[in-house]
GROMACS .gro file of C-alpha atoms in nm:
model
  292
    1MET     CA    1  -7.128   6.792 -11.937
    2LEU     CA    2  -6.844   6.548 -12.002
    3GLU     CA    3  -6.552   6.665 -11.788
    4VAL     CA    4  -6.301   6.380 -11.813
    5PHE     CA    5  -6.116   6.240 -12.114
    6ARG     CA    6  -6.128   5.876 -12.011
    7VAL     CA    7  -5.962   5.613 -12.229
    8ASN     CA    8  -5.911   5.244 -12.158
    9SER     CA    9  -5.768   4.998 -12.413
   10ALA     CA   10  -5.781   5.232 -12.711
   11LYS     CA   11  -5.547   5.270 -13.005
   12PHE     CA   12  -5.480   5.571 -13.228
   13ASP     CA   13  -5.351   5.442 -13.560
   14GLU     CA   14  -5.351   5.545 -13.928
   15GLY     CA   15  -5.621   5.808 -13.897
   16MET     CA   16  -5.855   5.588 -13.690
   17LEU     CA   17  -5.935   5.573 -13.321
   18TYR     CA   18  -5.997   5.206 -13.234
   19HIS     CA   19  -6.179   5.114 -12.914
   20GLU     CA   20  -6.323   4.779 -12.808
   21GLY     CA   21  -6.601   4.940 -12.602
   22ASP     CA   22  -6.831   5.238 -12.651
   23VAL     CA   23  -6.725   5.586 -12.763
   24ILE     CA   24  -6.892   5.905 -12.635
   25VAL     CA   25  -6.789   6.233 -12.800
   26GLY     CA   26  -6.891   6.556 -12.628
   27ALA     CA   27  -7.049   6.846 -12.816
   28ASN     CA   28  -6.844   7.086 -13.030
   29SER     CA   29  -6.548   6.849 -13.052
   30LYS     CA   30  -6.327   6.803 -13.357
   31LEU     CA   31  -6.155   6.473 -13.435
   32ASP     CA   32  -5.905   6.439 -13.718
   33TYR     CA   33  -5.966   6.064 -13.689
   34GLY     CA   34  -6.228   5.814 -13.781
   35VAL     CA   35  -6.392   5.624 -13.495
   36SER     CA   36  -6.431   5.249 -13.452
   37GLY     CA   37  -6.620   5.118 -13.148
   38ARG     CA   38  -6.917   4.918 -13.022
   39LYS     CA   39  -7.174   5.194 -12.960
   40VAL     CA   40  -7.075   5.541 -13.087
   41VAL     CA   41  -7.253   5.851 -12.953
   42ILE     CA   42  -7.151   6.185 -13.107
   43GLY     CA   43  -7.272   6.513 -12.958
   44GLU     CA   44  -7.406   6.824 -13.124
   45ARG     CA   45  -7.194   7.016 -13.377
   46CYS     CA   46  -6.904   6.768 -13.374
   47HIS     CA   47  -6.678   6.720 -13.675
   48ILE     CA   48  -6.531   6.375 -13.749
   49LYS     CA   49  -6.282   6.368 -14.036
   50GLY     CA   50  -6.283   5.992 -14.097
   51ASP     CA   51  -6.523   5.696 -14.108
   52VAL     CA   52  -6.745   5.578 -13.823
   53VAL     CA   53  -6.758   5.197 -13.786
   54CYS     CA   54  -6.973   5.055 -13.506
   55GLU     CA   55  -7.254   4.827 -13.391
   56GLU     CA   56  -7.487   5.116 -13.304
   57VAL     CA   57  -7.457   5.488 -13.377
   58ARG     CA   58  -7.636   5.800 -13.253
   59LEU     CA   59  -7.549   6.134 -13.410
   60ASP     CA   60  -7.686   6.452 -13.255
   61SER     CA   61  -7.790   6.751 -13.470
   62TRP     CA   62  -7.546   6.946 -13.688
   63VAL     CA   63  -7.283   6.669 -13.682
   64THR     CA   64  -7.044   6.646 -13.979
   65ILE     CA   65  -6.882   6.316 -14.081
   66ASP     CA   66  -6.629   6.358 -14.360
   67GLY     CA   67  -6.612   5.983 -14.425
   68SER     CA   68  -6.875   5.707 -14.433
   69VAL     CA   69  -7.081   5.549 -14.155
   70PHE     CA   70  -7.102   5.169 -14.132
   71CYS     CA   71  -7.337   5.042 -13.861
   72LYS     CA   72  -7.413   4.675 -13.785
   73GLY     CA   73  -7.720   4.762 -13.577
   74ASP     CA   74  -7.956   5.058 -13.541
   75ALA     CA   75  -7.868   5.417 -13.635
   76TYR     CA   76  -8.010   5.752 -13.518
   77ILE     CA   77  -7.916   6.056 -13.727
   78GLY     CA   78  -8.011   6.401 -13.594
   79GLU     CA   79  -8.139   6.688 -13.805
   80PHE     CA   80  -7.903   6.899 -14.018
   81SER     CA   81  -7.626   6.640 -13.991
   82SER     CA   82  -7.399   6.571 -14.290
   83ILE     CA   83  -7.228   6.251 -14.400
   84ASN     CA   84  -6.992   6.316 -14.691
   85GLY     CA   85  -6.955   5.946 -14.768
   86LYS     CA   86  -7.206   5.661 -14.758
   87LEU     CA   87  -7.441   5.552 -14.478
   88VAL     CA   88  -7.483   5.174 -14.443
   89VAL     CA   89  -7.713   5.048 -14.166
   90TYR     CA   90  -7.791   4.679 -14.110
   91GLY     CA   91  -8.060   4.752 -13.847
   92ASN     CA   92  -8.329   5.019 -13.825
   93LEU     CA   93  -8.264   5.378 -13.930
   94GLU     CA   94  -8.422   5.678 -13.762
   95ILE     CA   95  -8.328   5.995 -13.946
   96GLY     CA   96  -8.410   6.362 -13.891
   97ARG     CA   97  -8.498   6.640 -14.130
   98ASN     CA   98  -8.248   6.812 -14.358
   99VAL     CA   99  -7.988   6.537 -14.326
  100ARG     CA  100  -7.737   6.535 -14.611
  101ILE     CA  101  -7.578   6.205 -14.721
  102LYS     CA  102  -7.353   6.266 -15.019
  103GLU     CA  103  -7.313   5.909 -15.150
  104GLY     CA  104  -7.656   5.779 -15.050
  105PHE     CA  105  -7.768   5.534 -14.782
  106GLU     CA  106  -7.866   5.171 -14.745
  107ALA     CA  107  -8.072   5.034 -14.454
  108LYS     CA  108  -8.175   4.671 -14.408
  109GLY     CA  109  -8.439   4.741 -14.142
  110LEU     CA  110  -8.721   4.990 -14.088
  111ILE     CA  111  -8.661   5.351 -14.198
  112THR     CA  112  -8.831   5.626 -13.998
  113ILE     CA  113  -8.804   5.988 -14.107
  114GLN     CA  114  -8.843   6.206 -13.799
  115ASP     CA  115  -8.622   6.398 -13.561
  116PRO     CA  116  -8.464   6.157 -13.313
  117LEU     CA  117  -8.449   6.292 -12.958
  118PRO     CA  118  -8.131   6.485 -12.882
  119ILE     CA  119  -7.892   6.264 -12.685
  120ILE     CA  120  -7.921   6.458 -12.359
  121ILE     CA  121  -8.303   6.459 -12.379
  122PHE     CA  122  -8.301   6.088 -12.467
  123LEU     CA  123  -8.099   6.005 -12.154
  124PHE     CA  124  -8.311   6.240 -11.941
  125VAL     CA  125  -8.638   6.079 -12.053
  126TYR     CA  126  -8.489   5.732 -12.000
  127ILE     CA  127  -8.385   5.821 -11.643
  128LEU     CA  128  -8.730   5.973 -11.567
  129GLU     CA  129  -8.901   5.655 -11.686
  130LEU     CA  130  -8.678   5.438 -11.466
  131LEU     CA  131  -8.754   5.663 -11.166
  132ARG     CA  132  -9.128   5.646 -11.240
  133LEU     CA  133  -9.106   5.268 -11.231
  134GLY     CA  134  -8.913   5.284 -10.903
  135ARG     CA  135  -8.602   5.124 -11.052
  136ILE     CA  136  -8.352   5.344 -10.869
  137GLU     CA  137  -8.073   5.086 -10.877
  138GLU     CA  138  -8.091   5.082 -11.256
  139VAL     CA  139  -8.053   5.461 -11.263
  140GLU     CA  140  -7.736   5.432 -11.054
  141LYS     CA  141  -7.598   5.167 -11.286
  142LEU     CA  142  -7.712   5.337 -11.609
  143PHE     CA  143  -7.369   5.423 -11.742
  144GLU     CA  144  -7.213   5.104 -11.607
  145GLU     CA  145  -7.467   4.885 -11.786
  146ASP     CA  146  -7.578   5.090 -12.086
  147PHE     CA  147  -7.223   5.181 -12.187
  148GLU     CA  148  -6.952   4.917 -12.203
  149ASN     CA  149  -6.599   5.034 -12.117
  150PRO     CA  150  -6.674   5.384 -12.252
  151LEU     CA  151  -6.410   5.604 -12.412
  152ILE     CA  152  -6.523   5.953 -12.312
  153ILE     CA  153  -6.411   6.261 -12.506
  154PRO     CA  154  -6.517   6.584 -12.327
  155GLU     CA  155  -6.692   6.876 -12.492
  156ASN     CA  156  -6.487   7.120 -12.701
  157SER     CA  157  -6.197   6.875 -12.741
  158LYS     CA  158  -5.961   6.873 -13.039
  159LEU     CA  159  -5.789   6.551 -13.142
  160SER     CA  160  -5.542   6.547 -13.429
  161LEU     CA  161  -5.228   6.360 -13.531
  162GLU     CA  162  -5.025   6.639 -13.370
  163PHE     CA  163  -5.224   6.749 -13.066
  164ILE     CA  164  -5.487   6.624 -12.824
  165GLU     CA  165  -5.617   6.944 -12.664
  166LEU     CA  166  -5.854   6.912 -12.368
  167ASN     CA  167  -6.011   7.163 -12.136
  168ALA     CA  168  -6.058   6.875 -11.894
  169ASN     CA  169  -5.885   6.607 -11.690
  170ALA     CA  170  -5.747   6.300 -11.869
  171GLU     CA  171  -5.738   5.941 -11.748
  172ILE     CA  172  -5.575   5.704 -11.998
  173ALA     CA  173  -5.510   5.334 -11.936
  174SER     CA  174  -5.375   5.044 -12.146
  175SER     CA  175  -5.375   5.254 -12.464
  176ARG     CA  176  -5.151   5.364 -12.749
  177VAL     CA  177  -5.188   5.737 -12.818
  178VAL     CA  178  -5.033   5.947 -13.095
  179GLY     CA  179  -5.012   6.323 -13.044
  180ASN     CA  180  -4.901   6.583 -12.793
  181LEU     CA  181  -5.138   6.564 -12.496
  182ARG     CA  182  -5.259   6.887 -12.333
  183GLY     CA  183  -5.505   6.890 -12.044
  184LYS     CA  184  -5.564   6.964 -11.677
  185ASN     CA  185  -5.478   6.678 -11.441
  186ILE     CA  186  -5.344   6.378 -11.635
  187LEU     CA  187  -5.316   6.013 -11.527
  188LEU     CA  188  -5.136   5.764 -11.755
  189ARG     CA  189  -5.138   5.394 -11.667
  190ASP     CA  190  -4.990   5.112 -11.882
  191CYS     CA  191  -4.977   5.342 -12.185
  192GLU     CA  192  -4.744   5.436 -12.468
  193ILE     CA  193  -4.767   5.802 -12.569
  194PHE     CA  194  -4.600   5.922 -12.890
  195GLY     CA  195  -4.581   6.290 -12.806
  196SER     CA  196  -4.528   6.526 -12.516
  197VAL     CA  197  -4.751   6.555 -12.209
  198LYS     CA  198  -4.836   6.891 -12.052
  199GLY     CA  199  -5.084   6.960 -11.775
  200ARG     CA  200  -5.133   7.068 -11.417
  201ASP     CA  201  -5.061   6.757 -11.205
  202ILE     CA  202  -4.933   6.454 -11.399
  203ALA     CA  203  -4.901   6.092 -11.284
  204ILE     CA  204  -4.728   5.835 -11.505
  205THR     CA  205  -4.719   5.469 -11.404
  206SER     CA  206  -4.600   5.163 -11.603
  207SER     CA  207  -4.593   5.376 -11.919
  208LYS     CA  208  -4.365   5.507 -12.193
  209VAL     CA  209  -4.373   5.868 -12.309
  210HIS     CA  210  -4.186   5.954 -12.630
  211GLY     CA  211  -4.162   6.323 -12.554
  212ALA     CA  212  -4.129   6.583 -12.280
  213VAL     CA  213  -4.339   6.595 -11.962
  214GLU     CA  214  -4.430   6.932 -11.807
  215GLY     CA  215  -4.657   6.997 -11.512
  216ARG     CA  216  -4.694   7.144 -11.165
  217LYS     CA  217  -4.646   6.817 -10.976
  218VAL     CA  218  -4.510   6.520 -11.174
  219TYR     CA  219  -4.519   6.161 -11.043
  220ILE     CA  220  -4.325   5.889 -11.229
  221ALA     CA  221  -4.360   5.529 -11.107
  222ARG     CA  222  -4.354   5.155 -11.188
  223GLU     CA  223  -4.056   5.144 -11.428
  224SER     CA  224  -4.195   5.416 -11.652
  225GLU     CA  225  -3.970   5.550 -11.928
  226ILE     CA  226  -3.961   5.913 -12.043
  227TYR     CA  227  -3.776   5.983 -12.371
  228GLY     CA  228  -3.749   6.357 -12.317
  229PHE     CA  229  -3.706   6.610 -12.038
  230VAL     CA  230  -3.922   6.643 -11.726
  231ARG     CA  231  -4.008   6.983 -11.578
  232GLY     CA  232  -4.228   7.078 -11.287
  233GLU     CA  233  -4.256   7.259 -10.957
  234GLU     CA  234  -4.203   6.924 -10.782
  235VAL     CA  235  -4.097   6.593 -10.937
  236PHE     CA  236  -4.134   6.256 -10.760
  237MET     CA  237  -3.967   5.962 -10.936
  238GLU     CA  238  -3.954   5.599 -10.831
  239GLU     CA  239  -3.635   5.395 -10.846
  240GLY     CA  240  -3.628   5.184 -11.162
  241CYS     CA  241  -3.780   5.458 -11.378
  242SER     CA  242  -3.572   5.632 -11.646
  243VAL     CA  243  -3.566   5.980 -11.798
  244GLU     CA  244  -3.360   6.035 -12.112
  245GLY     CA  245  -3.338   6.414 -12.080
  246SER     CA  246  -3.293   6.654 -11.791
  247ILE     CA  247  -3.511   6.666 -11.479
  248VAL     CA  248  -3.594   7.010 -11.344
  249GLY     CA  249  -3.794   7.065 -11.027
  250ARG     CA  250  -3.814   7.429 -10.925
  251LYS     CA  251  -3.900   7.331 -10.567
  252GLY     CA  252  -3.721   6.998 -10.571
  253VAL     CA  253  -3.678   6.651 -10.720
  254TRP     CA  254  -3.727   6.341 -10.505
  255ILE     CA  255  -3.618   5.987 -10.600
  256LYS     CA  256  -3.787   5.729 -10.380
  257GLU     CA  257  -3.803   5.352 -10.348
  258ASN     CA  258  -4.179   5.378 -10.382
  259VAL     CA  259  -4.388   5.668 -10.513
  260GLU     CA  260  -4.753   5.673 -10.416
  261ILE     CA  261  -4.971   5.792 -10.703
  262PRO     CA  262  -5.231   6.039 -10.569
  263GLU     CA  263  -5.591   6.051 -10.684
  264LEU     CA  264  -5.553   6.333 -10.931
  265ILE     CA  265  -5.905   6.263 -11.047
  266LYS     CA  266  -6.152   6.118 -10.799
  267ILE     CA  267  -6.513   6.004 -10.817
  268ASP     CA  268  -6.767   6.137 -10.571
  269GLU     CA  269  -7.081   5.956 -10.455
  270LEU     CA  270  -7.285   6.083 -10.752
  271GLY     CA  271  -7.038   5.942 -11.002
  272GLN     CA  272  -6.923   6.290 -11.106
  273ARG     CA  273  -6.555   6.363 -11.131
  274GLU     CA  274  -6.379   6.642 -10.952
  275VAL     CA  275  -6.022   6.759 -10.910
  276GLN     CA  276  -5.849   6.678 -10.585
  277GLU     CA  277  -5.664   7.003 -10.527
  278ASP     CA  278  -5.474   6.911 -10.209
  279VAL     CA  279  -5.232   6.623 -10.260
  280SER     CA  280  -5.029   6.525  -9.959
  281GLU     CA  281  -4.654   6.544 -10.014
  282PRO     CA  282  -4.456   6.221  -9.967
  283VAL     CA  283  -4.273   6.219  -9.637
  284SER     CA  284  -3.994   5.976  -9.718
  285GLY     CA  285  -3.725   5.959  -9.983
  286ASP     CA  286  -3.422   6.163 -10.075
  287ARG     CA  287  -3.442   6.506 -10.225
  288VAL     CA  288  -3.175   6.505 -10.493
  289SER     CA  289  -3.192   6.841 -10.660
  290GLN     CA  290  -3.354   7.181 -10.652
  291SER     CA  291  -3.378   7.455 -10.909
  292SER     CA  292  -3.510   7.806 -10.858
   0.00000   0.00000   0.00000
């Protein structure tokens, strides 16, 4: 299960999501965007409203692509998937049964008509084979090596021009995002967000948010700029940051020379992500306001 919306160096623009690395879309997600990336992996029963442009693509079963698919390398299309545009593959094509391609397909390499392994089974079999060969280090580095700078969209996510709705944590770095962001714990670093941000604990560093920020604990640091109001139970803001609207902290607002950004999302030894529930409260700085 994909539990973190992780984005690094991505751009949402003109109905397309551009990413220089790989893109992994969790099952049952809906994107009102096309996707452009290196390797694109789309889970079961996803709906992509635009084109898919990539070097390698793997679609699970029952995926719907409203646009076309352009692939410079190999393509794997699961059974009962639909492509309402054209499929162009410059490498080999492995395609399942009952696949519908409205405007036809073109493949330069070998075409195999069979059901490609579901993505989860494919990864599971790959890991088992590495373990059988005793290559444990390769198992540990699987995602680091097999996926390059992955943009991970969790299961059941909804991305549109208006809203990015996640039942997961979000970690976004060096990206330009359009839409109101909704999630659990949210970390923004070196980003520009055109929309509001609402979550549980929110940390914003070296970023601009063109909208309101609402959370339980809100951390604003490194000359970040908020063009809207900020509301939370507790708000910690670093000197040099700016907020265009009002700042409301029901338990208090602290302005400090330095604000330490907590690990809202941490990585355990297995590489899985979990929420750090207990965040230590800063001990220095001036409390400037309180609202009940």
